Amino acid sequence: MTQPATTGRAKLIATLGATAAAASLAIIAPWEGKRNDPYVDIVGVTTVCYGETRVEMRRYSDAECEEMLADAVGDFGGAVLERNPNLAGHPYQLAAATSLSYNIGKSAYARSTAARRFGAGDMAGGCRALTMWNKAGGRVVPGLVNRRNAEYRLCMTDL
């Protein structure tokens, strides 16, 4: 007897917990925006759906984009938890860090000041460090300033 495939959303909740999963999706989706057809982003990278770069570049349905987002957020959130396991009990800080990781990449997040501060238990300092990532192509981008400020506000919840 085969087991049913676990959906992206179910895997996401299993990885991050319900609160962090919901908060991660709620902050990432609007900032990334969704385009069902591939497009070139601000720094020249071809992306699709909610800023996904790791898939075949073709047209995707809304349902495929939603599933892809849930899978990706679980993947990036899992990497954040590997780097900062102490965020497991801090759903809003985990969601904000996951959003940053989703946007800048796992390895950049792992090397970031935010990750170092979270790892040291400095939650507020980690939240402040999120705002450092406001550049694309070497220049400050107002949209990234706004996104980082939204992540910071989320991150400071319940601190």
XYZ file of N, CA, C and O in Angstrom:
636
model
N 0.844 -1.173 0.000
C 0.000 0.000 0.000
C 0.891 1.239 0.000
O 1.803 1.367 0.801
N 0.628 2.168 -0.911
C 1.434 3.371 -0.992
C 0.803 4.480 -0.166
O -0.411 4.550 -0.018
N 1.651 5.324 0.344
C 1.193 6.468 1.124
C 0.860 7.620 0.175
O 1.529 7.790 -0.846
N -0.152 8.424 0.495
C -0.432 9.581 -0.354
C 0.715 10.582 -0.289
O 1.385 10.703 0.730
N 0.931 11.251 -1.389
C 1.997 12.252 -1.442
C 1.659 13.388 -0.480
O 0.511 13.804 -0.373
N 2.660 13.855 0.231
C 2.472 14.981 1.132
C 2.492 16.260 0.308
O 3.384 16.461 -0.505
N 1.521 17.115 0.507
C 1.464 18.361 -0.243
C 2.514 19.332 0.256
O 3.023 19.206 1.373
N 2.812 20.308 -0.576
C 3.774 21.336 -0.189
C 3.360 22.041 1.081
O 4.169 22.295 1.956
N 2.065 22.354 1.217
C 1.582 23.058 2.397
C 1.710 22.182 3.644
O 2.116 22.659 4.700
N 1.399 20.903 3.526
C 1.521 20.005 4.680
C 2.982 19.857 5.101
O 3.296 19.866 6.296
N 3.883 19.744 4.137
C 5.314 19.669 4.455
C 5.794 20.967 5.096
O 6.588 20.950 6.029
N 5.280 22.081 4.594
C 5.652 23.379 5.141
C 5.246 23.479 6.609
O 6.035 23.865 7.463
N 4.018 23.107 6.915
C 3.539 23.161 8.303
C 4.325 22.205 9.182
O 4.700 22.537 10.306
N 4.632 21.023 8.661
C 5.419 20.052 9.427
C 6.821 20.593 9.716
O 7.379 20.335 10.780
N 7.385 21.356 8.785
C 8.734 21.884 8.953
C 8.765 23.092 9.891
O 9.588 23.158 10.800
N 7.857 24.044 9.676
C 7.923 25.313 10.405
C 6.930 25.449 11.545
O 7.099 26.318 12.396
N 5.875 24.639 11.534
C 4.772 24.830 12.473
C 3.732 25.730 11.826
O 4.032 26.506 10.922
N 2.510 25.630 12.291
C 1.393 26.324 11.636
C 1.545 27.841 11.651
O 1.312 28.501 10.633
N 1.928 28.414 12.779
C 2.012 29.877 12.871
C 3.110 30.422 11.974
O 2.892 31.364 11.202
N 4.305 29.843 12.048
C 5.418 30.317 11.217
C 5.134 30.069 9.737
O 5.492 30.897 8.892
N 4.494 28.945 9.407
C 4.166 28.651 8.010
C 3.215 29.695 7.461
O 3.431 30.263 6.382
N 2.151 29.979 8.206
C 1.167 30.965 7.750
C 1.795 32.351 7.632
O 1.560 33.070 6.653
N 2.592 32.736 8.624
C 3.229 34.053 8.586
C 4.239 34.149 7.442
O 4.342 35.201 6.792
N 4.962 33.070 7.173
C 5.935 33.068 6.078
C 5.244 33.262 4.737
O 5.649 34.102 3.922
N 4.196 32.476 4.494
C 3.457 32.608 3.235
C 2.852 34.004 3.113
O 2.879 34.610 2.032
N 2.314 34.526 4.214
C 1.643 35.824 4.189
C 2.604 36.969 3.891
O 2.214 37.954 3.262
N 3.855 36.845 4.307
C 4.789 37.939 4.024
C 5.505 37.741 2.692
O 5.769 38.710 1.978
N 5.804 36.516 2.315
C 6.567 36.283 1.090
C 5.729 36.509 -0.161
O 6.176 37.196 -1.100
N 4.538 35.951 -0.217
C 3.738 36.003 -1.449
C 3.513 37.429 -1.961
O 3.772 37.701 -3.139
N 3.054 38.373 -1.127
C 2.812 39.705 -1.679
C 4.077 40.438 -2.121
O 4.056 41.178 -3.099
N 5.181 40.217 -1.406
C 6.417 40.912 -1.795
C 7.013 40.321 -3.060
O 7.585 41.045 -3.873
N 6.904 39.028 -3.232
C 7.419 38.409 -4.450
C 6.503 38.687 -5.640
O 6.970 38.849 -6.751
N 5.186 38.720 -5.377
C 4.237 38.825 -6.484
C 4.201 37.510 -7.249
O 5.082 36.672 -7.083
N 3.186 37.320 -8.040
C 3.076 36.062 -8.800
C 2.916 36.362 -10.281
O 2.065 37.144 -10.675
N 3.745 35.717 -11.050
C 3.623 35.753 -12.511
C 3.682 34.311 -12.997
O 4.667 33.617 -12.750
N 2.652 33.900 -13.670
C 2.568 32.511 -14.134
C 3.533 32.223 -15.273
O 3.896 31.068 -15.497
N 3.932 33.244 -15.997
C 4.891 33.092 -17.094
C 6.263 33.580 -16.646
O 6.358 34.535 -15.856
N 7.347 32.973 -17.136
C 8.698 33.405 -16.760
C 8.933 34.882 -17.115
O 8.387 35.396 -18.090
N 9.747 35.520 -16.289
C 10.118 36.915 -16.502
C 11.527 37.115 -15.960
O 12.049 36.279 -15.223
N 12.142 38.218 -16.316
C 13.480 38.549 -15.839
C 13.334 39.563 -14.708
O 12.687 40.601 -14.863
N 13.948 39.251 -13.547
C 13.806 40.134 -12.382
C 14.750 41.332 -12.467
O 15.476 41.505 -13.457
N 14.781 42.122 -11.412
C 15.519 43.389 -11.376
C 17.028 43.220 -11.584
O 17.693 44.135 -12.045
N 17.572 42.049 -11.238
C 19.012 41.829 -11.431
C 19.299 40.886 -12.592
O 20.405 40.392 -12.733
N 18.289 40.639 -13.436
C 18.516 39.879 -14.656
C 18.370 38.377 -14.540
O 18.804 37.650 -15.437
N 17.765 37.888 -13.454
C 17.577 36.451 -13.261
C 16.178 36.061 -13.736
O 15.192 36.704 -13.366
N 16.096 35.020 -14.536
C 14.797 34.549 -15.005
C 14.096 33.823 -13.867
O 14.668 32.951 -13.214
N 12.863 34.219 -13.603
C 12.079 33.678 -12.503
C 10.660 33.400 -12.978
O 10.267 33.819 -14.068
N 9.901 32.700 -12.156
C 8.503 32.392 -12.472
C 7.724 32.257 -11.174
O 8.313 32.044 -10.106
N 6.435 32.372 -11.270
C 5.529 32.260 -10.119
C 5.916 33.288 -9.065
O 5.946 34.469 -9.349
N 6.215 32.849 -7.856
C 6.565 33.746 -6.756
C 8.082 33.897 -6.634
O 8.670 33.617 -5.592
N 8.721 34.299 -7.722
C 10.161 34.517 -7.690
C 10.989 33.250 -7.711
O 12.158 33.271 -7.353
N 10.411 32.151 -8.150
C 11.129 30.867 -8.157
C 12.141 30.837 -9.297
O 11.832 31.209 -10.429
N 13.354 30.403 -8.972
C 14.434 30.321 -9.964
C 14.928 28.894 -10.178
O 15.734 28.655 -11.061
N 14.436 27.964 -9.361
C 15.007 26.608 -9.348
C 14.168 25.590 -10.112
O 14.299 24.397 -9.885
N 13.309 26.046 -11.020
C 12.407 25.156 -11.751
C 12.516 25.426 -13.249
O 13.120 26.410 -13.680
N 11.897 24.556 -14.013
C 11.821 24.762 -15.456
C 11.077 26.069 -15.728
O 10.042 26.349 -15.109
N 11.604 26.858 -16.638
C 10.973 28.134 -16.972
C 9.926 27.910 -18.062
O 10.239 27.810 -19.242
N 8.683 27.793 -17.590
C 7.528 27.599 -18.467
C 6.327 28.224 -17.788
O 6.423 28.698 -16.668
N 5.197 28.239 -18.448
C 3.969 28.747 -17.842
C 3.470 27.747 -16.797
O 3.450 26.556 -17.036
N 3.069 28.261 -15.622
C 2.514 27.440 -14.547
C 1.104 27.924 -14.224
O 0.807 29.115 -14.329
N 0.259 27.005 -13.794
C -1.093 27.370 -13.350
C -1.004 28.024 -11.971
O 0.015 27.918 -11.273
N -2.094 28.678 -11.557
C -2.141 29.260 -10.219
C -1.895 28.192 -9.159
O -1.144 28.413 -8.210
N -2.526 27.027 -9.320
C -2.364 25.941 -8.339
C -0.914 25.467 -8.286
O -0.383 25.205 -7.203
N -0.264 25.364 -9.438
C 1.146 24.951 -9.457
C 2.018 25.992 -8.763
O 2.939 25.638 -8.014
N 1.730 27.265 -8.994
C 2.506 28.329 -8.347
C 2.332 28.282 -6.827
O 3.312 28.442 -6.083
N 1.107 28.071 -6.368
C 0.852 27.998 -4.929
C 1.598 26.818 -4.299
O 2.204 26.958 -3.229
N 1.540 25.681 -4.943
C 2.227 24.489 -4.436
C 3.742 24.701 -4.437
O 4.444 24.332 -3.497
N 4.235 25.307 -5.506
C 5.664 25.593 -5.625
C 6.112 26.534 -4.514
O 7.177 26.335 -3.913
N 5.301 27.540 -4.212
C 5.638 28.476 -3.133
C 5.702 27.751 -1.797
O 6.659 27.920 -1.037
N 4.704 26.931 -1.505
C 4.701 26.201 -0.239
C 5.921 25.283 -0.126
O 6.571 25.227 0.924
N 6.253 24.589 -1.208
C 7.443 23.725 -1.206
C 8.708 24.546 -0.948
O 9.554 24.166 -0.135
N 8.828 25.655 -1.658
C 10.029 26.470 -1.539
C 10.154 27.094 -0.154
O 11.240 27.112 0.431
N 9.053 27.591 0.389
C 9.100 28.191 1.727
C 9.496 27.139 2.759
O 10.290 27.411 3.658
N 8.981 25.927 2.617
C 9.396 24.847 3.507
C 10.880 24.551 3.390
O 11.575 24.338 4.389
N 11.383 24.566 2.161
C 12.799 24.310 1.912
C 13.668 25.411 2.525
O 14.628 25.127 3.253
N 13.328 26.661 2.256
C 14.114 27.769 2.795
C 13.964 27.871 4.310
O 14.929 28.146 5.018
N 12.756 27.644 4.811
C 12.547 27.653 6.259
C 13.317 26.543 6.951
O 13.870 26.739 8.036
N 13.364 25.376 6.309
C 14.150 24.266 6.851
C 15.626 24.625 6.944
O 16.302 24.291 7.930
N 16.132 25.319 5.925
C 17.538 25.744 5.946
C 17.785 26.772 7.051
O 18.827 26.743 7.713
N 16.820 27.659 7.274
C 16.946 28.627 8.368
C 17.015 27.883 9.701
O 17.848 28.193 10.555
N 16.162 26.880 9.872
C 16.171 26.110 11.125
C 17.449 25.303 11.298
O 17.903 25.108 12.425
N 18.034 24.837 10.206
C 19.328 24.142 10.314
C 20.388 25.108 10.823
O 21.210 24.744 11.661
N 20.380 26.323 10.313
C 21.361 27.335 10.718
C 21.044 27.879 12.115
O 21.933 28.133 12.918
N 19.764 28.083 12.385
C 19.328 28.688 13.650
C 18.232 27.840 14.294
O 17.067 28.229 14.309
N 18.603 26.680 14.856
C 17.582 25.816 15.459
C 16.832 26.484 16.610
O 15.696 26.112 16.909
N 17.443 27.488 17.229
C 16.780 28.187 18.332
C 15.583 29.014 17.875
O 14.790 29.459 18.704
N 15.384 29.185 16.575
C 14.210 29.906 16.084
C 12.960 29.033 16.087
O 11.848 29.547 15.890
N 13.094 27.754 16.345
C 11.939 26.840 16.327
C 10.846 27.285 17.286
O 9.682 27.104 17.003
N 11.188 27.883 18.389
C 10.188 28.339 19.350
C 9.780 29.794 19.170
O 9.094 30.349 20.008
N 10.189 30.379 18.062
C 9.930 31.801 17.784
C 9.335 31.939 16.389
O 10.038 32.272 15.436
N 8.032 31.690 16.249
C 7.439 31.608 14.905
C 7.533 32.889 14.081
O 7.711 32.812 12.862
N 7.435 34.053 14.693
C 7.468 35.297 13.922
C 8.883 35.634 13.472
O 9.097 36.117 12.352
N 9.848 35.345 14.331
C 11.239 35.550 13.946
C 11.629 34.534 12.858
O 12.326 34.873 11.900
N 11.153 33.307 12.992
C 11.410 32.270 11.978
C 10.792 32.675 10.643
O 11.426 32.531 9.592
N 9.584 33.190 10.665
C 8.928 33.605 9.420
C 9.692 34.741 8.748
O 9.894 34.737 7.526
N 10.130 35.719 9.530
C 10.881 36.845 8.963
C 12.217 36.366 8.391
O 12.621 36.773 7.297
N 12.908 35.493 9.112
C 14.177 34.956 8.626
C 13.969 34.103 7.376
O 14.784 34.126 6.450
N 12.874 33.363 7.329
C 12.561 32.553 6.150
C 12.315 33.448 4.947
O 12.772 33.151 3.835
N 11.611 34.549 5.138
C 11.374 35.494 4.053
C 12.694 36.048 3.524
O 12.903 36.134 2.306
N 13.589 36.417 4.425
C 14.901 36.907 4.002
C 15.638 35.832 3.224
O 16.159 36.087 2.134
N 15.685 34.624 3.759
C 16.378 33.522 3.093
C 15.787 33.252 1.708
O 16.521 33.028 0.742
N 14.482 33.265 1.612
C 13.804 33.052 0.330
C 14.261 34.095 -0.680
O 14.462 33.789 -1.854
N 14.453 35.310 -0.230
C 14.806 36.416 -1.121
C 16.288 36.459 -1.467
O 16.643 36.756 -2.614
N 17.160 36.153 -0.514
C 18.609 36.306 -0.760
C 19.323 34.988 -0.992
O 20.473 34.977 -1.423
N 18.681 33.882 -0.670
C 19.294 32.569 -0.835
C 19.779 31.991 0.488
O 20.080 32.728 1.433
N 19.827 30.660 0.526
C 20.193 29.952 1.762
C 21.615 30.266 2.209
O 21.872 30.487 3.395
N 22.561 30.247 1.287
C 23.953 30.441 1.699
C 24.193 31.877 2.158
O 24.924 32.096 3.128
N 23.585 32.844 1.484
C 23.723 34.241 1.926
C 23.103 34.412 3.308
O 23.672 35.093 4.174
N 21.940 33.791 3.514
C 21.331 33.874 4.847
C 22.257 33.252 5.893
O 22.483 33.838 6.958
N 22.803 32.088 5.610
C 23.642 31.373 6.586
C 24.853 32.208 7.011
O 25.308 32.094 8.145
N 25.349 33.052 6.112
C 26.513 33.903 6.404
C 26.123 35.270 6.964
O 26.996 36.067 7.311
N 24.850 35.565 7.022
C 24.390 36.915 7.346
C 24.558 37.280 8.820
O 24.608 36.424 9.706
N 24.613 38.572 9.065
C 24.620 39.089 10.422
C 23.347 38.683 11.150
O 23.380 38.363 12.342
N 22.229 38.688 10.440
C 20.961 38.276 11.061
C 21.081 36.858 11.599
O 20.710 36.597 12.751
N 21.600 35.935 10.805
C 21.746 34.547 11.248
C 22.686 34.450 12.443
O 22.422 33.701 13.391
N 23.777 35.197 12.411
C 24.721 35.170 13.535
C 24.057 35.694 14.810
O 24.221 35.109 15.886
N 23.318 36.774 14.687
C 22.667 37.343 15.870
C 21.568 36.414 16.396
O 21.460 36.228 17.608
N 20.755 35.866 15.501
C 19.744 34.903 15.947
C 20.427 33.729 16.649
O 19.977 33.277 17.694
N 21.514 33.247 16.073
C 22.231 32.112 16.652
C 22.775 32.410 18.039
O 22.878 31.515 18.876
N 23.117 33.664 18.288
C 23.633 34.069 19.594
C 22.506 34.347 20.587
O 22.770 34.707 21.737
N 21.263 34.188 20.129
C 20.130 34.440 21.010
C 19.679 35.887 21.047
O 18.791 36.246 21.826
N 20.277 36.731 20.214
C 19.919 38.147 20.154
C 18.800 38.317 19.127
O 19.041 38.658 17.966
N 17.571 38.061 19.563
C 16.436 38.092 18.637
C 16.202 39.490 18.077
O 16.040 39.656 16.870
N 16.204 40.503 18.922
C 15.983 41.866 18.437
C 17.104 42.300 17.494
O 16.849 42.953 16.467
N 18.336 41.940 17.824
C 19.465 42.260 16.950
C 19.370 41.550 15.608
O 19.700 42.123 14.561
N 18.908 40.309 15.634
C 18.684 39.585 14.381
C 17.618 40.266 13.541
O 17.768 40.397 12.322
N 16.573 40.709 14.196
C 15.504 41.420 13.483
C 16.034 42.698 12.848
O 15.745 42.989 11.678
N 16.826 43.463 13.598
C 17.403 44.703 13.048
C 18.306 44.400 11.863
O 18.315 45.139 10.874
N 19.039 43.302 11.926
C 19.975 42.960 10.854
C 19.270 42.598 9.544
O 19.875 42.694 8.472
N 18.016 42.207 9.614
C 17.270 41.925 8.379
C 17.277 43.130 7.453
O 17.335 42.994 6.229
N 17.214 44.316 8.036
C 17.075 45.540 7.244
C 18.337 45.899 6.463
O 18.291 46.783 5.597
N 19.445 45.224 6.748
C 20.691 45.487 6.021
C 20.608 45.038 4.558
O 21.359 45.530 3.722
N 19.703 44.108 4.253
C 19.614 43.504 2.920
C 18.630 44.292 2.055
O 17.561 43.817 1.716
N 19.037 45.505 1.690
C 18.146 46.386 0.949
C 18.656 46.757 -0.440
O 18.157 47.680 -1.056
N 19.649 46.010 -0.924
C 20.244 46.327 -2.222
C 20.036 45.196 -3.228
O 19.982 44.029 -2.874
N 19.951 45.582 -4.483
C 19.959 44.641 -5.613
C 20.816 45.276 -6.686
O 20.679 46.470 -6.974
N 21.716 44.500 -7.249
C 22.607 45.048 -8.259
C 23.474 46.172 -7.724
O 23.855 47.071 -8.458
N 23.776 46.141 -6.416
C 24.658 47.134 -5.811
C 24.009 48.450 -5.442
O 24.685 49.373 -5.004
N 22.700 48.566 -5.612
C 22.040 49.825 -5.266
C 20.843 49.567 -4.359
O 20.210 48.519 -4.432
N 20.563 50.542 -3.499
C 19.411 50.452 -2.610
C 18.143 50.508 -3.467
O 18.006 51.360 -4.346
N 17.243 49.569 -3.213
C 15.998 49.464 -3.963
C 14.843 49.752 -2.995
O 14.706 49.061 -1.982
N 14.036 50.760 -3.285
C 12.937 51.108 -2.370
C 12.034 49.917 -2.032
O 11.613 49.780 -0.881
N 11.754 49.057 -2.983
C 10.926 47.885 -2.709
C 11.563 46.955 -1.689
O 10.866 46.370 -0.845
N 12.888 46.821 -1.732
C 13.578 45.986 -0.750
C 13.615 46.666 0.617
O 13.520 45.992 1.647
N 13.755 47.976 0.632
C 13.681 48.709 1.902
C 12.322 48.447 2.542
O 12.229 48.122 3.737
N 11.267 48.560 1.751
C 9.916 48.333 2.272
C 9.723 46.887 2.721
O 9.115 46.627 3.769
N 10.224 45.938 1.940
C 10.096 44.522 2.315
C 10.834 44.260 3.617
O 10.313 43.586 4.516
N 12.064 44.752 3.735
C 12.833 44.511 4.955
C 12.171 45.164 6.157
O 12.204 44.615 7.263
N 11.570 46.321 5.982
C 10.850 46.953 7.086
C 9.643 46.116 7.504
O 9.355 45.996 8.704
N 8.949 45.518 6.539
C 7.817 44.631 6.859
C 8.311 43.383 7.587
O 7.690 42.938 8.565
N 9.432 42.833 7.137
C 10.005 41.667 7.820
C 10.419 42.035 9.245
O 10.205 41.251 10.174
N 11.008 43.217 9.393
C 11.410 43.673 10.725
C 10.206 43.777 11.661
O 10.253 43.310 12.797
N 9.130 44.379 11.186
C 7.921 44.504 12.028
C 7.379 43.141 12.418
O 7.029 42.916 13.581
N 7.336 42.214 11.468
C 6.900 40.847 11.776
C 7.841 40.217 12.798
O 7.415 39.604 13.772
N 9.127 40.389 12.576
C 10.157 39.787 13.424
C 10.055 40.272 14.873
O 10.325 39.517 15.813
N 9.668 41.504 15.063
C 9.590 42.060 16.414
C 8.331 41.654 17.159
O 8.200 41.930 18.359
N 7.431 40.942 16.485
C 6.197 40.485 17.129
C 6.525 39.540 18.287
O 7.325 38.617 18.151
N 5.932 39.792 19.420
C 6.065 38.983 20.632
C 7.466 38.975 21.241
O 7.808 38.083 22.012
N 8.288 39.965 20.906
C 9.604 40.048 21.561
C 9.506 40.962 22.779
O 8.741 41.863 22.857
